[in-house]
């Protein structure tokens, strides 16, 4: 059987061509075996295991193929994520996962870009990138595995550590007010903002799936316990540890920004689910429109003629 060639939309008038792939109907989704890479080096019991297992499940369930997904992360325990996935991706620079992922998303609109990382990577060193990627509404799914601590570097205060948390950088207890990731995401302009916890796998899966289906910047805060340096941090949200897991009320209007802030303002453990979701044009769509209009102007011209036109304009 002849195999169709997949054309990848590109900037400019160059069209890249991927390796031949089987027709969609003839291809099976990837199995977990085909997705698992190195054995995770996380501590036994770390919440991050749950997120990784559900990512595999999501890829299997949605029948995504290697050439259609990319897994990006910064630096941290949680950011080791791409090492453990047999797929295209990058374990990038601390705090810089989002700019890297933005480049992929904008140049390859046919891919689904997943970004994983920790609270330090996202809100400390990468804080400004978070705000700007959100406001630009660049299509990708960003899952922050929030453990309220720097795990990899062995227990420093993170931007989400609660007041009083004793760490190597705050030996008498954290004195700085923590940020609220949900409020920050909504205020920055994220068009999909959800909250979940590693201790409820079905819910994590639901949130990741909904985030993936969102056409825009989708942000999921996933509480993910660091059993080594912040054991028990999320017990109050885990019914198996005597806590309560409350879903966002069914009556909540996800398009109501003020209602979303109200949910985000609830004291811990708060609510879990989609707080905010609106449809707005993505930067991807806007750039595609600009590029299409620019290409229309040089339609039919050869590359060297386009180049010549540019030189003429410079004279
Ligand atoms: C530029 C730079 N600064 C600092 C570090 C050291 N560093 C590595 S990971 C990390 C924090 C990780 O915390 P978080 O993002 O919450 O991930 P976790 O380990 O908790 O999953 C820091 C400060 C680094 N690798 N690069
Ligand atoms: S140090 Fe904490 S975050 Fe890092 S792998 Fe161990 S339990 Fe997980
Ligand atoms: Mg952390």
Tab-separated table of N, CA and C in Angstrom, residues 3-145:
chain	number	residue	atom	x	y	z
A	3	UNK	N	2.081	4.959	0.873
A	3	UNK	CA	1.887	5.751	2.087
A	3	UNK	C	1.794	7.223	1.757
A	4	UNK	N	0.833	7.922	2.340
A	4	UNK	CA	0.727	9.342	2.060
A	4	UNK	C	1.851	10.108	2.739
A	5	UNK	N	2.216	11.226	2.164
A	5	UNK	CA	3.247	12.077	2.745
A	5	UNK	C	2.508	13.150	3.551
A	6	UNK	N	2.981	13.385	4.765
A	6	UNK	CA	2.334	14.403	5.582
A	6	UNK	C	3.040	15.732	5.386
A	7	UNK	N	2.299	16.729	4.958
A	7	UNK	CA	2.898	18.058	4.798
A	7	UNK	C	2.793	18.812	6.106
A	8	UNK	N	3.885	19.448	6.484
A	8	UNK	CA	3.887	20.201	7.722
A	8	UNK	C	3.825	21.681	7.381
A	9	UNK	N	2.805	22.408	7.877
A	9	UNK	CA	2.768	23.837	7.584
A	9	UNK	C	3.999	24.512	8.166
A	10	UNK	N	4.622	25.368	7.384
A	10	UNK	CA	5.842	26.054	7.815
A	10	UNK	C	5.705	27.538	7.591
A	11	UNK	N	6.608	28.301	8.192
A	11	UNK	CA	6.707	29.714	7.865
A	11	UNK	C	7.294	29.834	6.475
A	12	UNK	N	7.126	30.956	5.852
A	12	UNK	CA	7.712	31.182	4.537
A	12	UNK	C	7.070	30.261	3.516
A	13	UNK	N	7.731	30.101	2.401
A	13	UNK	CA	7.123	29.266	1.360
A	13	UNK	C	7.780	27.900	1.264
A	14	UNK	N	8.430	27.503	2.360
A	14	UNK	CA	9.052	26.179	2.369
A	14	UNK	C	8.078	25.216	3.044
A	15	UNK	N	7.868	24.089	2.454
A	15	UNK	CA	7.012	23.093	3.067
A	15	UNK	C	7.856	21.878	3.410
A	16	UNK	N	7.930	21.586	4.696
A	16	UNK	CA	8.709	20.420	5.112
A	16	UNK	C	7.863	19.167	4.896
A	17	UNK	N	8.537	18.076	4.685
A	17	UNK	CA	7.817	16.827	4.456
A	17	UNK	C	8.297	15.799	5.456
A	18	UNK	N	7.364	15.194	6.166
A	18	UNK	CA	7.757	14.190	7.158
A	18	UNK	C	7.921	12.843	6.481
A	19	UNK	N	8.458	11.910	7.232
A	19	UNK	CA	8.602	10.556	6.706
A	19	UNK	C	7.216	10.009	6.388
A	20	UNK	N	7.138	9.132	5.406
A	20	UNK	CA	5.830	8.573	5.069
A	20	UNK	C	5.209	7.898	6.287
A	21	UNK	N	3.934	8.069	6.439
A	21	UNK	CA	3.255	7.430	7.560
A	21	UNK	C	2.077	6.627	7.012
A	22	UNK	N	1.665	5.642	7.787
A	22	UNK	CA	0.528	4.831	7.352
A	22	UNK	C	-0.748	5.657	7.370
A	23	UNK	N	-1.707	5.322	6.536
A	23	UNK	CA	-2.970	6.050	6.599
A	23	UNK	C	-3.552	5.947	8.007
A	24	UNK	N	-4.198	7.020	8.442
A	24	UNK	CA	-4.732	7.108	9.796
A	24	UNK	C	-5.503	5.855	10.202
A	25	UNK	N	-6.353	5.399	9.311
A	25	UNK	CA	-7.232	4.289	9.672
A	25	UNK	C	-6.450	2.998	9.940
A	26	UNK	N	-5.256	2.874	9.344
A	26	UNK	CA	-4.479	1.653	9.502
A	26	UNK	C	-3.527	1.687	10.693
A	27	UNK	N	-3.460	2.832	11.346
A	27	UNK	CA	-2.472	2.931	12.433
A	27	UNK	C	-3.108	2.753	13.794
A	28	UNK	N	-2.402	1.969	14.606
A	28	UNK	CA	-2.883	1.803	15.980
A	28	UNK	C	-2.288	2.910	16.832
A	29	UNK	N	-2.930	3.248	17.933
A	29	UNK	CA	-2.350	4.232	18.849
A	29	UNK	C	-1.116	3.623	19.492
A	30	UNK	N	-0.309	4.465	20.106
A	30	UNK	CA	0.898	3.956	20.754
A	30	UNK	C	0.530	3.193	22.023
A	31	UNK	N	1.277	2.153	22.289
A	31	UNK	CA	1.039	1.418	23.534
A	31	UNK	C	1.982	1.982	24.588
A	32	UNK	N	1.697	1.658	25.835
A	32	UNK	CA	2.548	2.157	26.923
A	32	UNK	C	3.999	1.710	26.697
A	33	UNK	N	4.132	0.485	26.198
A	33	UNK	CA	5.464	-0.076	25.947
A	33	UNK	C	6.260	0.810	24.973
A	34	UNK	N	5.535	1.375	24.016
A	34	UNK	CA	6.208	2.215	23.016
A	34	UNK	C	6.470	3.628	23.536
A	35	UNK	N	5.907	3.936	24.691
A	35	UNK	CA	6.034	5.295	25.229
A	35	UNK	C	7.011	5.409	26.381
A	36	UNK	N	7.244	4.283	27.038
A	36	UNK	CA	8.086	4.313	28.232
A	36	UNK	C	9.557	4.364	27.842
A	37	UNK	N	10.288	5.322	28.406
A	37	UNK	CA	11.732	5.405	28.157
A	37	UNK	C	12.458	4.926	29.408
A	38	UNK	N	13.374	5.749	29.909
A	38	UNK	CA	14.132	5.343	31.098
A	38	UNK	C	13.220	5.166	32.302
A	39	UNK	N	13.679	4.351	33.251
A	39	UNK	CA	12.928	4.226	34.495
A	39	UNK	C	12.991	5.542	35.246
A	40	UNK	N	11.843	6.070	35.672
A	40	UNK	CA	11.884	7.338	36.415
A	40	UNK	C	12.796	7.249	37.625
A	41	UNK	N	13.564	8.319	37.833
A	41	UNK	CA	14.509	8.317	38.950
A	41	UNK	C	13.914	9.036	40.172
A	42	UNK	N	12.609	9.247	40.149
A	42	UNK	CA	11.978	9.922	41.284
A	42	UNK	C	11.992	9.020	42.521
A	43	UNK	N	11.854	9.652	43.692
A	43	UNK	CA	11.814	8.881	44.941
A	43	UNK	C	10.540	8.034	44.951
A	44	UNK	N	10.608	6.843	45.526
A	44	UNK	CA	9.386	6.028	45.621
A	44	UNK	C	8.292	6.825	46.345
A	45	UNK	N	7.115	6.848	45.749
A	45	UNK	CA	5.987	7.554	46.374
A	45	UNK	C	5.816	8.979	45.906
A	46	UNK	N	6.748	9.500	45.095
A	46	UNK	CA	6.642	10.879	44.593
A	46	UNK	C	5.366	11.016	43.745
A	47	UNK	N	4.675	12.124	43.913
A	47	UNK	CA	3.425	12.350	43.183
A	47	UNK	C	3.618	12.418	41.676
A	48	UNK	N	4.825	12.727	41.244
A	48	UNK	CA	5.078	12.887	39.807
A	48	UNK	C	4.836	11.592	39.014
A	49	UNK	N	4.992	10.441	39.689
A	49	UNK	CA	4.754	9.161	39.007
A	49	UNK	C	3.339	9.099	38.439
A	50	UNK	N	2.411	9.602	39.229
A	50	UNK	CA	1.011	9.541	38.851
A	50	UNK	C	0.761	10.358	37.578
A	51	UNK	N	1.370	11.545	37.502
A	51	UNK	CA	1.183	12.421	36.335
A	51	UNK	C	1.770	11.756	35.085
A	52	UNK	N	2.932	11.148	35.235
A	52	UNK	CA	3.572	10.485	34.095
A	52	UNK	C	2.703	9.322	33.595
A	53	UNK	N	2.212	8.515	34.536
A	53	UNK	CA	1.385	7.362	34.155
A	53	UNK	C	0.135	7.842	33.408
A	54	UNK	N	-0.407	8.962	33.837
A	54	UNK	CA	-1.629	9.462	33.198
A	54	UNK	C	-1.344	10.105	31.849
A	55	UNK	N	-0.152	10.615	31.702
A	55	UNK	CA	0.239	11.158	30.386
A	55	UNK	C	0.313	10.000	29.371
A	56	UNK	N	0.907	8.898	29.791
A	56	UNK	CA	0.956	7.715	28.911
A	56	UNK	C	-0.466	7.279	28.551
A	57	UNK	N	-1.310	7.271	29.563
A	57	UNK	CA	-2.700	6.836	29.360
A	57	UNK	C	-3.408	7.753	28.371
A	58	UNK	N	-3.148	9.047	28.512
A	58	UNK	CA	-3.788	10.038	27.639
A	58	UNK	C	-3.353	9.822	26.183
A	59	UNK	N	-2.069	9.604	25.999
A	59	UNK	CA	-1.550	9.405	24.637
A	59	UNK	C	-2.140	8.128	24.039
A	60	UNK	N	-2.210	7.096	24.878
A	60	UNK	CA	-2.802	5.836	24.414
A	60	UNK	C	-4.268	6.027	24.070
A	61	UNK	N	-4.991	6.648	24.980
A	61	UNK	CA	-6.438	6.816	24.806
A	61	UNK	C	-6.767	7.645	23.566
A	62	UNK	N	-6.012	8.729	23.362
A	62	UNK	CA	-6.326	9.637	22.261
A	62	UNK	C	-5.597	9.257	20.965
A	63	UNK	N	-4.973	8.111	20.991
A	63	UNK	CA	-4.303	7.570	19.794
A	63	UNK	C	-3.409	8.606	19.119
A	64	UNK	N	-2.536	9.188	19.939
A	64	UNK	CA	-1.586	10.163	19.382
A	64	UNK	C	-0.317	9.401	18.994
A	65	UNK	N	0.358	9.881	17.996
A	65	UNK	CA	1.562	9.215	17.528
A	65	UNK	C	2.789	10.064	17.825
A	66	UNK	N	3.905	9.386	17.844
A	66	UNK	CA	5.153	10.055	18.214
A	66	UNK	C	5.371	11.361	17.468
A	67	UNK	N	5.086	11.366	16.171
A	67	UNK	CA	5.415	12.555	15.375
A	67	UNK	C	4.419	13.684	15.564
A	68	UNK	N	3.400	13.449	16.377
A	68	UNK	CA	2.395	14.498	16.580
A	68	UNK	C	2.426	15.116	17.981
A	69	UNK	N	3.316	14.619	18.821
A	69	UNK	CA	3.382	15.167	20.178
A	69	UNK	C	4.814	15.559	20.528
A	70	UNK	N	4.923	16.528	21.388
A	70	UNK	CA	6.248	16.858	21.890
A	70	UNK	C	6.121	17.166	23.376
A	71	UNK	N	7.109	16.720	24.131
A	71	UNK	CA	7.070	16.834	25.592
A	71	UNK	C	8.251	17.697	26.037
A	72	UNK	N	7.947	18.841	26.612
A	72	UNK	CA	8.998	19.810	26.952
A	72	UNK	C	8.982	20.065	28.460
A	73	UNK	N	10.145	20.337	29.027
A	73	UNK	CA	10.209	20.695	30.450
A	73	UNK	C	11.429	21.567	30.702
A	74	UNK	N	11.463	22.171	31.884
A	74	UNK	CA	12.616	22.979	32.288
A	74	UNK	C	13.557	22.124	33.119
A	75	UNK	N	13.850	22.570	34.335
A	75	UNK	CA	14.732	21.815	35.230
A	75	UNK	C	14.057	21.665	36.588
A	76	UNK	N	14.212	20.489	37.155
A	76	UNK	CA	13.618	20.184	38.454
A	76	UNK	C	13.338	18.699	38.475
A	77	UNK	N	12.876	18.174	39.614
A	77	UNK	CA	12.497	16.750	39.642
A	77	UNK	C	11.380	16.534	38.638
A	78	UNK	N	10.339	17.333	38.738
A	78	UNK	CA	9.181	17.205	37.840
A	78	UNK	C	9.606	17.404	36.388
A	79	UNK	N	10.561	18.292	36.189
A	79	UNK	CA	10.994	18.601	34.820
A	79	UNK	C	11.832	17.492	34.193
A	80	UNK	N	12.133	16.459	34.959
A	80	UNK	CA	12.843	15.322	34.358
A	80	UNK	C	11.896	14.505	33.478
A	81	UNK	N	10.660	14.883	33.535
A	81	UNK	CA	9.574	14.217	32.814
A	81	UNK	C	9.934	13.732	31.391
A	82	UNK	N	10.449	14.609	30.498
A	82	UNK	CA	10.687	14.154	29.121
A	82	UNK	C	11.685	13.004	29.015
A	83	UNK	N	12.587	12.870	30.011
A	83	UNK	CA	13.530	11.745	29.995
A	83	UNK	C	12.802	10.409	29.999
A	84	UNK	N	11.643	10.417	30.650
A	84	UNK	CA	10.949	9.154	30.888
A	84	UNK	C	9.904	8.838	29.824
A	85	UNK	N	9.835	9.713	28.830
A	85	UNK	CA	8.857	9.515	27.747
A	85	UNK	C	9.619	9.236	26.457
A	86	UNK	N	9.247	8.148	25.817
A	86	UNK	CA	9.883	7.788	24.543
A	86	UNK	C	9.174	8.576	23.443
A	87	UNK	N	9.590	9.804	23.274
A	87	UNK	CA	8.928	10.668	22.283
A	87	UNK	C	9.810	11.877	22.040
A	88	UNK	N	9.421	12.687	21.063
A	88	UNK	CA	10.177	13.909	20.812
A	88	UNK	C	9.967	14.859	21.989
A	89	UNK	N	11.016	15.573	22.343
A	89	UNK	CA	10.853	16.514	23.445
A	89	UNK	C	12.191	17.021	23.905
A	90	UNK	N	12.169	17.828	24.939
A	90	UNK	CA	13.413	18.385	25.448
A	90	UNK	C	13.315	18.670	26.939
A	91	UNK	N	14.413	18.375	27.605
A	91	UNK	CA	14.588	18.746	29.003
A	91	UNK	C	15.434	19.999	28.885
A	92	UNK	N	14.792	21.149	29.021
A	92	UNK	CA	15.441	22.384	28.609
A	92	UNK	C	16.058	23.140	29.799
A	93	UNK	N	16.221	24.455	29.637
A	93	UNK	CA	16.897	25.263	30.659
A	93	UNK	C	15.911	25.613	31.782
A	94	UNK	N	16.426	25.750	32.988
A	94	UNK	CA	15.573	26.055	34.145
A	94	UNK	C	14.733	27.309	33.888
A	95	UNK	N	13.445	27.168	33.946
A	95	UNK	CA	12.523	28.307	33.776
A	95	UNK	C	12.238	28.692	32.342
A	96	UNK	N	12.878	28.041	31.395
A	96	UNK	CA	12.739	28.474	29.991
A	96	UNK	C	11.954	27.477	29.136
A	97	UNK	N	11.240	26.582	29.768
A	97	UNK	CA	10.484	25.587	28.984
A	97	UNK	C	9.435	26.266	28.106
A	98	UNK	N	8.794	27.299	28.630
A	98	UNK	CA	7.696	27.908	27.857
A	98	UNK	C	8.165	28.641	26.595
A	99	UNK	N	9.232	29.453	26.637
A	99	UNK	CA	9.682	30.055	25.379
A	99	UNK	C	10.088	29.005	24.342
A	100	UNK	N	10.715	27.936	24.812
A	100	UNK	CA	11.126	26.861	23.899
A	100	UNK	C	9.882	26.208	23.283
A	101	UNK	N	8.919	25.926	24.150
A	101	UNK	CA	7.678	25.292	23.688
A	101	UNK	C	6.898	26.233	22.763
A	102	UNK	N	7.001	27.540	23.022
A	102	UNK	CA	6.294	28.522	22.177
A	102	UNK	C	6.816	28.455	20.750
A	103	UNK	N	8.135	28.342	20.638
A	103	UNK	CA	8.751	28.254	19.314
A	103	UNK	C	8.246	27.029	18.568
A	104	UNK	N	8.156	25.919	19.286
A	104	UNK	CA	7.671	24.676	18.648
A	104	UNK	C	6.217	24.863	18.220
A	105	UNK	N	5.427	25.370	19.141
A	105	UNK	CA	3.993	25.506	18.866
A	105	UNK	C	3.728	26.432	17.676
A	106	UNK	N	4.445	27.554	17.621
A	106	UNK	CA	4.186	28.523	16.554
A	106	UNK	C	4.701	28.060	15.195
A	107	UNK	N	5.773	27.276	15.212
A	107	UNK	CA	6.317	26.843	13.925
A	107	UNK	C	5.729	25.518	13.458
A	108	UNK	N	5.136	24.760	14.397
A	108	UNK	CA	4.557	23.463	14.028
A	108	UNK	C	3.133	23.359	14.578
A	109	UNK	N	2.197	24.075	13.948
A	109	UNK	CA	0.828	24.059	14.477
A	109	UNK	C	0.159	22.688	14.411
A	110	UNK	N	0.759	21.753	13.706
A	110	UNK	CA	0.155	20.415	13.617
A	110	UNK	C	0.488	19.537	14.826
A	111	UNK	N	1.389	20.011	15.685
A	111	UNK	CA	1.775	19.213	16.854
A	111	UNK	C	0.962	19.600	18.073
A	112	UNK	N	0.850	18.670	19.002
A	112	UNK	CA	0.368	19.094	20.316
A	112	UNK	C	1.564	19.189	21.257
A	113	UNK	N	1.719	20.361	21.820
A	113	UNK	CA	2.867	20.614	22.681
A	113	UNK	C	2.441	20.503	24.146
A	114	UNK	N	3.076	19.572	24.851
A	114	UNK	CA	2.825	19.412	26.285
A	114	UNK	C	4.059	19.888	27.045
A	115	UNK	N	3.836	20.695	28.050
A	115	UNK	CA	4.948	21.162	28.879
A	115	UNK	C	4.666	20.737	30.322
A	116	UNK	N	5.699	20.187	30.964
A	116	UNK	CA	5.568	19.772	32.366
A	116	UNK	C	6.665	20.452	33.176
A	117	UNK	N	6.402	20.705	34.436
A	117	UNK	CA	7.454	21.309	35.255
A	117	UNK	C	6.978	21.540	36.671
A	118	UNK	N	7.847	22.156	37.450
A	118	UNK	CA	7.547	22.371	38.858
A	118	UNK	C	7.190	23.814	39.161
A	119	UNK	N	6.850	24.026	40.423
A	119	UNK	CA	6.436	25.363	40.886
A	119	UNK	C	7.602	26.352	40.844
A	120	UNK	N	8.812	25.875	41.129
A	120	UNK	CA	9.972	26.777	41.061
A	120	UNK	C	10.248	27.164	39.618
A	121	UNK	N	10.260	26.170	38.764
A	121	UNK	CA	10.528	26.381	37.342
A	121	UNK	C	9.474	27.324	36.733
A	122	UNK	N	8.231	27.124	37.116
A	122	UNK	CA	7.128	27.891	36.512
A	122	UNK	C	6.994	29.295	37.072
A	123	UNK	N	7.097	29.427	38.393
A	123	UNK	CA	6.711	30.709	39.010
A	123	UNK	C	7.862	31.508	39.591
A	124	UNK	N	9.041	30.880	39.691
A	124	UNK	CA	10.179	31.619	40.227
A	124	UNK	C	11.013	32.076	39.037
A	125	UNK	N	11.977	31.267	38.627
A	125	UNK	CA	12.850	31.664	37.517
A	125	UNK	C	12.076	31.823	36.210
A	126	UNK	N	11.000	31.046	36.057
A	126	UNK	CA	10.226	31.124	34.805
A	126	UNK	C	8.971	31.967	34.919
A	127	UNK	N	8.860	32.715	36.013
A	127	UNK	CA	7.620	33.457	36.287
A	127	UNK	C	7.179	34.388	35.172
A	128	UNK	N	8.124	35.123	34.631
A	128	UNK	CA	7.744	36.081	33.601
A	128	UNK	C	7.351	35.387	32.299
A	129	UNK	N	8.028	34.289	31.999
A	129	UNK	CA	7.658	33.541	30.792
A	129	UNK	C	6.235	33.003	30.915
A	130	UNK	N	5.895	32.615	32.144
A	130	UNK	CA	4.543	32.100	32.376
A	130	UNK	C	3.515	33.179	32.012
A	131	UNK	N	3.723	34.381	32.553
A	131	UNK	CA	2.771	35.470	32.287
A	131	UNK	C	2.658	35.770	30.802
A	132	UNK	N	3.788	35.835	30.135
A	132	UNK	CA	3.760	36.239	28.723
A	132	UNK	C	3.227	35.148	27.797
A	133	UNK	N	3.523	33.906	28.126
A	133	UNK	CA	2.988	32.826	27.275
A	133	UNK	C	1.471	32.777	27.435
A	134	UNK	N	1.024	32.998	28.668
A	134	UNK	CA	-0.423	32.990	28.923
A	134	UNK	C	-1.107	34.134	28.177
A	135	UNK	N	-0.544	35.340	28.260
A	135	UNK	CA	-1.226	36.486	27.638
A	135	UNK	C	-1.235	36.375	26.123
A	136	UNK	N	-0.232	35.697	25.570
A	136	UNK	CA	-0.175	35.541	24.109
A	136	UNK	C	-1.105	34.426	23.631
A	137	UNK	N	-1.602	33.648	24.564
A	137	UNK	CA	-2.506	32.528	24.235
A	137	UNK	C	-1.893	31.633	23.154
A	138	UNK	N	-0.691	31.178	23.442
A	138	UNK	CA	-0.011	30.268	22.514
A	138	UNK	C	-0.499	28.842	22.801
A	139	UNK	N	-0.868	28.142	21.756
A	139	UNK	CA	-1.484	26.822	21.968
A	139	UNK	C	-0.489	25.795	22.515
A	140	UNK	N	-0.768	25.374	23.721
A	140	UNK	CA	0.012	24.293	24.357
A	140	UNK	C	-0.686	23.925	25.660
A	141	UNK	N	-0.292	22.809	26.213
A	141	UNK	CA	-0.824	22.394	27.514
A	141	UNK	C	0.312	22.411	28.521
A	142	UNK	N	0.131	23.176	29.579
A	142	UNK	CA	1.183	23.309	30.584
A	142	UNK	C	0.688	22.732	31.914
A	143	UNK	N	1.337	21.655	32.336
A	143	UNK	CA	0.967	21.033	33.618
A	143	UNK	C	2.063	21.335	34.630
A	144	UNK	N	1.719	22.108	35.647
A	144	UNK	CA	2.703	22.408	36.691
A	144	UNK	C	2.470	21.451	37.853
A	145	UNK	N	3.490	20.642	38.120
A	145	UNK	CA	3.411	19.681	39.211
A	145	UNK	C	3.881	20.410	40.478
